Amino acid sequence: MTAGNGRAAGSGAALGDTVSKVVRQWQTVHPGIDTAPMEIIGRVNRCAALLQQAEDAPLRRAGLTRPEFDVLGTLRRTGHELTPSEIARETFASGAAVTKRLKLLTERELVERRGDDRDRRVAHVRLTDAGRDLVDSVMPEQLAYEEAVLSGVDTDDRRELAVLLGELLIQLEGRLNLPRA
């Protein structure tokens, strides 16, 4: 895979990104250390942090946080009611965090909760029409943002990157015993 400028993606020092500077510093302090894992994990973490900061702009305009949108998006894409614990599993959030988000989303009338007919301790959550409409209006803007972010990466490189990240994700989910989509 090549970077948009034609340099090999694996040549960290040649890339001149933040992580390559960190790698050079470690190699100066410990010349024999293998920084290859850092060159991947460091870049994934740095990209995630930068994307998270910027990608929330469409959400902020809609009055949502990323975690709130994750709850709404989960309900929209699954197409049916979910329990708070199912939402927690789907969004990789704690039960307490989901409870807090559901309270705020219920107050905004974006989700509704109903008790279970057989077990009063169980709640079922569904999108309201307003919640569905909000997700449907924000999603195209979010995808347009993501397309703009990736516009400097060649289509074939995008596919390869998606496959490689998918392989890494499958390995991590398997090791950490996390649910797969």
PDB file of C-alpha atoms in Angstrom:
ATOM      1  CA  MET A   1       0.000   0.000   0.000  1.00  0.00           C
ATOM      2  CA  THR A   2       1.255   3.479  -0.748  1.00  0.00           C
ATOM      3  CA  ALA A   3       0.442   6.731   0.921  1.00  0.00           C
ATOM      4  CA  GLY A   4      -1.234   9.434  -1.154  1.00  0.00           C
ATOM      5  CA  ASN A   5       2.185  10.907  -1.898  1.00  0.00           C
ATOM      6  CA  GLY A   6       3.555   7.674  -3.376  1.00  0.00           C
ATOM      7  CA  ARG A   7       5.843   6.744  -0.471  1.00  0.00           C
ATOM      8  CA  ALA A   8       5.562   3.287   1.008  1.00  0.00           C
ATOM      9  CA  ALA A   9       3.119   3.314   3.899  1.00  0.00           C
ATOM     10  CA  GLY A  10       5.370   1.151   6.081  1.00  0.00           C
ATOM     11  CA  SER A  11       8.307   3.556   6.003  1.00  0.00           C
ATOM     12  CA  GLY A  12       7.433   5.397   9.196  1.00  0.00           C
ATOM     13  CA  ALA A  13      10.455   7.679   9.239  1.00  0.00           C
ATOM     14  CA  ALA A  14       9.793   8.710   5.648  1.00  0.00           C
ATOM     15  CA  LEU A  15       6.194   9.652   6.421  1.00  0.00           C
ATOM     16  CA  GLY A  16       7.093  12.508   8.739  1.00  0.00           C
ATOM     17  CA  ASP A  17       3.965  12.122  10.859  1.00  0.00           C
ATOM     18  CA  THR A  18       3.843  12.546  14.630  1.00  0.00           C
ATOM     19  CA  VAL A  19       4.356   8.852  15.277  1.00  0.00           C
ATOM     20  CA  SER A  20       7.494   8.713  13.120  1.00  0.00           C
ATOM     21  CA  LYS A  21       9.005  11.416  15.351  1.00  0.00           C
ATOM     22  CA  VAL A  22       8.184   9.362  18.461  1.00  0.00           C
ATOM     23  CA  VAL A  23       9.677   6.253  16.840  1.00  0.00           C
ATOM     24  CA  ARG A  24      12.894   8.114  15.968  1.00  0.00           C
ATOM     25  CA  GLN A  25      13.151   9.344  19.553  1.00  0.00           C
ATOM     26  CA  TRP A  26      12.759   5.818  20.955  1.00  0.00           C
ATOM     27  CA  GLN A  27      15.291   4.463  18.476  1.00  0.00           C
ATOM     28  CA  THR A  28      17.762   7.112  19.628  1.00  0.00           C
ATOM     29  CA  VAL A  29      17.278   6.203  23.279  1.00  0.00           C
ATOM     30  CA  HIS A  30      17.118   2.415  22.609  1.00  0.00           C
ATOM     31  CA  PRO A  31      18.722   1.721  19.197  1.00  0.00           C
ATOM     32  CA  GLY A  32      17.951  -1.999  19.308  1.00  0.00           C
ATOM     33  CA  ILE A  33      14.259  -1.696  20.196  1.00  0.00           C
ATOM     34  CA  ASP A  34      11.674  -2.923  17.687  1.00  0.00           C
ATOM     35  CA  THR A  35       9.195  -0.080  17.250  1.00  0.00           C
ATOM     36  CA  ALA A  36       7.140  -1.800  14.528  1.00  0.00           C
ATOM     37  CA  PRO A  37       4.101  -2.355  16.800  1.00  0.00           C
ATOM     38  CA  MET A  38       4.192   1.307  17.836  1.00  0.00           C
ATOM     39  CA  GLU A  39       4.246   2.360  14.186  1.00  0.00           C
ATOM     40  CA  ILE A  40       0.866   0.673  13.693  1.00  0.00           C
ATOM     41  CA  ILE A  41      -0.873   1.013  17.058  1.00  0.00           C
ATOM     42  CA  GLY A  42       0.391   4.563  17.552  1.00  0.00           C
ATOM     43  CA  ARG A  43      -0.961   5.611  14.163  1.00  0.00           C
ATOM     44  CA  VAL A  44      -4.309   3.886  14.712  1.00  0.00           C
ATOM     45  CA  ASN A  45      -4.658   5.619  18.092  1.00  0.00           C
ATOM     46  CA  ARG A  46      -3.593   9.007  16.715  1.00  0.00           C
ATOM     47  CA  CYS A  47      -5.965   8.722  13.741  1.00  0.00           C
ATOM     48  CA  ALA A  48      -8.813   7.714  16.053  1.00  0.00           C
ATOM     49  CA  ALA A  49      -8.217  10.692  18.339  1.00  0.00           C
ATOM     50  CA  LEU A  50      -8.053  13.164  15.444  1.00  0.00           C
ATOM     51  CA  LEU A  51     -11.113  11.703  13.742  1.00  0.00           C
ATOM     52  CA  GLN A  52     -13.086  11.773  16.976  1.00  0.00           C
ATOM     53  CA  GLN A  53     -12.335  15.461  17.501  1.00  0.00           C
ATOM     54  CA  ALA A  54     -13.345  16.496  14.008  1.00  0.00           C
ATOM     55  CA  GLU A  55     -16.159  14.063  13.244  1.00  0.00           C
ATOM     56  CA  ASP A  56     -18.297  15.285  16.070  1.00  0.00           C
ATOM     57  CA  ALA A  57     -18.943  18.610  14.250  1.00  0.00           C
ATOM     58  CA  PRO A  58     -22.037  17.331  12.385  1.00  0.00           C
ATOM     59  CA  LEU A  59     -23.243  15.770  15.610  1.00  0.00           C
ATOM     60  CA  ARG A  60     -22.723  18.940  17.630  1.00  0.00           C
ATOM     61  CA  ARG A  61     -24.765  20.871  15.083  1.00  0.00           C
ATOM     62  CA  ALA A  62     -27.544  18.325  15.675  1.00  0.00           C
ATOM     63  CA  GLY A  63     -27.180  18.746  19.449  1.00  0.00           C
ATOM     64  CA  LEU A  64     -25.744  15.257  19.976  1.00  0.00           C
ATOM     65  CA  THR A  65     -22.607  13.793  21.447  1.00  0.00           C
ATOM     66  CA  ARG A  66     -20.855  10.870  19.748  1.00  0.00           C
ATOM     67  CA  PRO A  67     -22.034   8.399  22.439  1.00  0.00           C
ATOM     68  CA  GLU A  68     -25.629   9.612  22.122  1.00  0.00           C
ATOM     69  CA  PHE A  69     -25.486   9.222  18.353  1.00  0.00           C
ATOM     70  CA  ASP A  70     -24.059   5.723  18.822  1.00  0.00           C
ATOM     71  CA  VAL A  71     -27.145   4.778  20.851  1.00  0.00           C
ATOM     72  CA  LEU A  72     -29.516   6.293  18.294  1.00  0.00           C
ATOM     73  CA  GLY A  73     -27.593   4.765  15.399  1.00  0.00           C
ATOM     74  CA  THR A  74     -27.632   1.349  17.039  1.00  0.00           C
ATOM     75  CA  LEU A  75     -31.393   1.474  17.425  1.00  0.00           C
ATOM     76  CA  ARG A  76     -31.804   2.685  13.840  1.00  0.00           C
ATOM     77  CA  ARG A  77     -29.537   0.133  12.180  1.00  0.00           C
ATOM     78  CA  THR A  78     -30.894  -2.842  14.109  1.00  0.00           C
ATOM     79  CA  GLY A  79     -34.442  -1.779  13.318  1.00  0.00           C
ATOM     80  CA  HIS A  80     -36.040  -3.030  16.517  1.00  0.00           C
ATOM     81  CA  GLU A  81     -36.283  -2.457  20.239  1.00  0.00           C
ATOM     82  CA  LEU A  82     -33.256  -3.261  22.361  1.00  0.00           C
ATOM     83  CA  THR A  83     -32.694  -3.569  26.074  1.00  0.00           C
ATOM     84  CA  PRO A  84     -30.190  -1.214  27.712  1.00  0.00           C
ATOM     85  CA  SER A  85     -27.774  -4.135  28.172  1.00  0.00           C
ATOM     86  CA  GLU A  86     -28.001  -4.963  24.459  1.00  0.00           C
ATOM     87  CA  ILE A  87     -27.281  -1.313  23.644  1.00  0.00           C
ATOM     88  CA  ALA A  88     -24.290  -1.412  26.011  1.00  0.00           C
ATOM     89  CA  ARG A  89     -22.886  -4.469  24.200  1.00  0.00           C
ATOM     90  CA  GLU A  90     -23.453  -2.925  20.772  1.00  0.00           C
ATOM     91  CA  THR A  91     -21.837   0.400  21.689  1.00  0.00           C
ATOM     92  CA  PHE A  92     -19.020  -0.966  23.899  1.00  0.00           C
ATOM     93  CA  ALA A  93     -20.269   1.217  26.762  1.00  0.00           C
ATOM     94  CA  SER A  94     -20.913   0.496  30.413  1.00  0.00           C
ATOM     95  CA  GLY A  95     -24.432  -0.071  31.653  1.00  0.00           C
ATOM     96  CA  ALA A  96     -24.235   3.104  33.736  1.00  0.00           C
ATOM     97  CA  ALA A  97     -23.153   5.159  30.722  1.00  0.00           C
ATOM     98  CA  VAL A  98     -26.008   3.777  28.621  1.00  0.00           C
ATOM     99  CA  THR A  99     -28.498   4.509  31.407  1.00  0.00           C
ATOM    100  CA  LYS A 100     -27.327   8.135  31.516  1.00  0.00           C
ATOM    101  CA  ARG A 101     -27.529   8.478  27.715  1.00  0.00           C
ATOM    102  CA  LEU A 102     -30.973   6.918  27.586  1.00  0.00           C
ATOM    103  CA  LYS A 103     -32.208   9.321  30.258  1.00  0.00           C
ATOM    104  CA  LEU A 104     -31.035  12.317  28.202  1.00  0.00           C
ATOM    105  CA  LEU A 105     -32.372  10.909  24.933  1.00  0.00           C
ATOM    106  CA  THR A 106     -35.728  10.125  26.567  1.00  0.00           C
ATOM    107  CA  GLU A 107     -35.960  13.684  27.905  1.00  0.00           C
ATOM    108  CA  ARG A 108     -35.348  14.940  24.346  1.00  0.00           C
ATOM    109  CA  GLU A 109     -38.067  12.552  23.133  1.00  0.00           C
ATOM    110  CA  LEU A 110     -35.670  10.777  20.762  1.00  0.00           C
ATOM    111  CA  VAL A 111     -36.179   7.360  22.380  1.00  0.00           C
ATOM    112  CA  GLU A 112     -38.969   5.715  24.333  1.00  0.00           C
ATOM    113  CA  ARG A 113     -38.702   3.091  27.038  1.00  0.00           C
ATOM    114  CA  ARG A 114     -41.342   0.542  27.832  1.00  0.00           C
ATOM    115  CA  GLY A 115     -41.390  -2.095  30.508  1.00  0.00           C
ATOM    116  CA  ASP A 116     -41.362  -5.785  29.726  1.00  0.00           C
ATOM    117  CA  ASP A 117     -44.725  -7.509  30.118  1.00  0.00           C
ATOM    118  CA  ARG A 118     -43.158 -10.497  31.892  1.00  0.00           C
ATOM    119  CA  ASP A 119     -40.268  -8.931  33.825  1.00  0.00           C
ATOM    120  CA  ARG A 120     -40.707  -5.428  35.236  1.00  0.00           C
ATOM    121  CA  ARG A 121     -36.942  -5.106  35.750  1.00  0.00           C
ATOM    122  CA  VAL A 122     -36.371  -5.200  31.978  1.00  0.00           C
ATOM    123  CA  ALA A 123     -36.874  -2.155  29.778  1.00  0.00           C
ATOM    124  CA  HIS A 124     -37.161  -2.068  26.016  1.00  0.00           C
ATOM    125  CA  VAL A 125     -35.920   0.985  24.130  1.00  0.00           C
ATOM    126  CA  ARG A 126     -37.008   2.146  20.709  1.00  0.00           C
ATOM    127  CA  LEU A 127     -36.504   5.205  18.562  1.00  0.00           C
ATOM    128  CA  THR A 128     -39.281   7.737  18.363  1.00  0.00           C
ATOM    129  CA  ASP A 129     -40.161   9.201  14.988  1.00  0.00           C
ATOM    130  CA  ALA A 130     -38.145  12.286  15.957  1.00  0.00           C
ATOM    131  CA  GLY A 131     -35.140  10.083  16.842  1.00  0.00           C
ATOM    132  CA  ARG A 132     -35.341   8.194  13.554  1.00  0.00           C
ATOM    133  CA  ASP A 133     -35.656  11.453  11.588  1.00  0.00           C
ATOM    134  CA  LEU A 134     -32.651  12.933  13.406  1.00  0.00           C
ATOM    135  CA  VAL A 135     -30.451   9.905  12.682  1.00  0.00           C
ATOM    136  CA  ASP A 136     -31.575   9.866   9.058  1.00  0.00           C
ATOM    137  CA  SER A 137     -30.772  13.558   8.641  1.00  0.00           C
ATOM    138  CA  VAL A 138     -27.356  13.422  10.362  1.00  0.00           C
ATOM    139  CA  MET A 139     -26.085  10.207   8.757  1.00  0.00           C
ATOM    140  CA  PRO A 140     -25.578  11.588   5.210  1.00  0.00           C
ATOM    141  CA  GLU A 141     -23.676  14.579   6.609  1.00  0.00           C
ATOM    142  CA  GLN A 142     -21.530  12.257   8.720  1.00  0.00           C
ATOM    143  CA  LEU A 143     -20.755  10.044   5.728  1.00  0.00           C
ATOM    144  CA  ALA A 144     -19.915  13.111   3.619  1.00  0.00           C
ATOM    145  CA  TYR A 145     -17.460  14.174   6.302  1.00  0.00           C
ATOM    146  CA  GLU A 146     -15.870  10.721   6.340  1.00  0.00           C
ATOM    147  CA  GLU A 147     -15.623  10.720   2.545  1.00  0.00           C
ATOM    148  CA  ALA A 148     -13.870  14.107   2.676  1.00  0.00           C
ATOM    149  CA  VAL A 149     -11.414  12.781   5.264  1.00  0.00           C
ATOM    150  CA  LEU A 150     -10.556   9.821   3.031  1.00  0.00           C
ATOM    151  CA  SER A 151     -10.481  11.797  -0.216  1.00  0.00           C
ATOM    152  CA  GLY A 152      -6.673  11.899  -0.250  1.00  0.00           C
ATOM    153  CA  VAL A 153      -6.426   8.097  -0.115  1.00  0.00           C
ATOM    154  CA  ASP A 154      -6.624   6.114  -3.340  1.00  0.00           C
ATOM    155  CA  THR A 155      -9.675   3.826  -3.704  1.00  0.00           C
ATOM    156  CA  ASP A 156      -7.571   0.650  -3.877  1.00  0.00           C
ATOM    157  CA  ASP A 157      -5.627   1.731  -0.796  1.00  0.00           C
ATOM    158  CA  ARG A 158      -8.901   2.354   1.043  1.00  0.00           C
ATOM    159  CA  ARG A 159     -10.051  -1.177   0.284  1.00  0.00           C
ATOM    160  CA  GLU A 160      -6.733  -2.637   1.402  1.00  0.00           C
ATOM    161  CA  LEU A 161      -6.743  -0.555   4.571  1.00  0.00           C
ATOM    162  CA  ALA A 162     -10.326  -1.634   5.335  1.00  0.00           C
ATOM    163  CA  VAL A 163      -9.370  -5.300   4.926  1.00  0.00           C
ATOM    164  CA  LEU A 164      -6.251  -4.964   7.085  1.00  0.00           C
ATOM    165  CA  LEU A 165      -8.094  -3.092   9.835  1.00  0.00           C
ATOM    166  CA  GLY A 166     -10.886  -5.675   9.667  1.00  0.00           C
ATOM    167  CA  GLU A 167      -8.364  -8.477  10.180  1.00  0.00           C
ATOM    168  CA  LEU A 168      -6.863  -6.655  13.157  1.00  0.00           C
ATOM    169  CA  LEU A 169     -10.308  -6.038  14.630  1.00  0.00           C
ATOM    170  CA  ILE A 170     -11.296  -9.698  14.316  1.00  0.00           C
ATOM    171  CA  GLN A 171      -8.092 -10.732  16.109  1.00  0.00           C
ATOM    172  CA  LEU A 172      -8.597  -8.189  18.892  1.00  0.00           C
ATOM    173  CA  GLU A 173     -12.244  -9.050  19.378  1.00  0.00           C
ATOM    174  CA  GLY A 174     -11.345 -12.719  19.561  1.00  0.00           C
ATOM    175  CA  ARG A 175      -8.585 -12.159  22.109  1.00  0.00           C
ATOM    176  CA  LEU A 176     -10.636  -9.828  24.236  1.00  0.00           C
ATOM    177  CA  ASN A 177     -13.735 -12.009  23.843  1.00  0.00           C
ATOM    178  CA  LEU A 178     -15.753  -9.088  22.475  1.00  0.00           C
ATOM    179  CA  PRO A 179     -18.901  -9.557  20.405  1.00  0.00           C
ATOM    180  CA  ARG A 180     -18.552  -9.357  16.647  1.00  0.00           C
ATOM    181  CA  ALA A 181     -21.043  -7.555  14.472  1.00  0.00           C
TER     182      ALA A 181
END
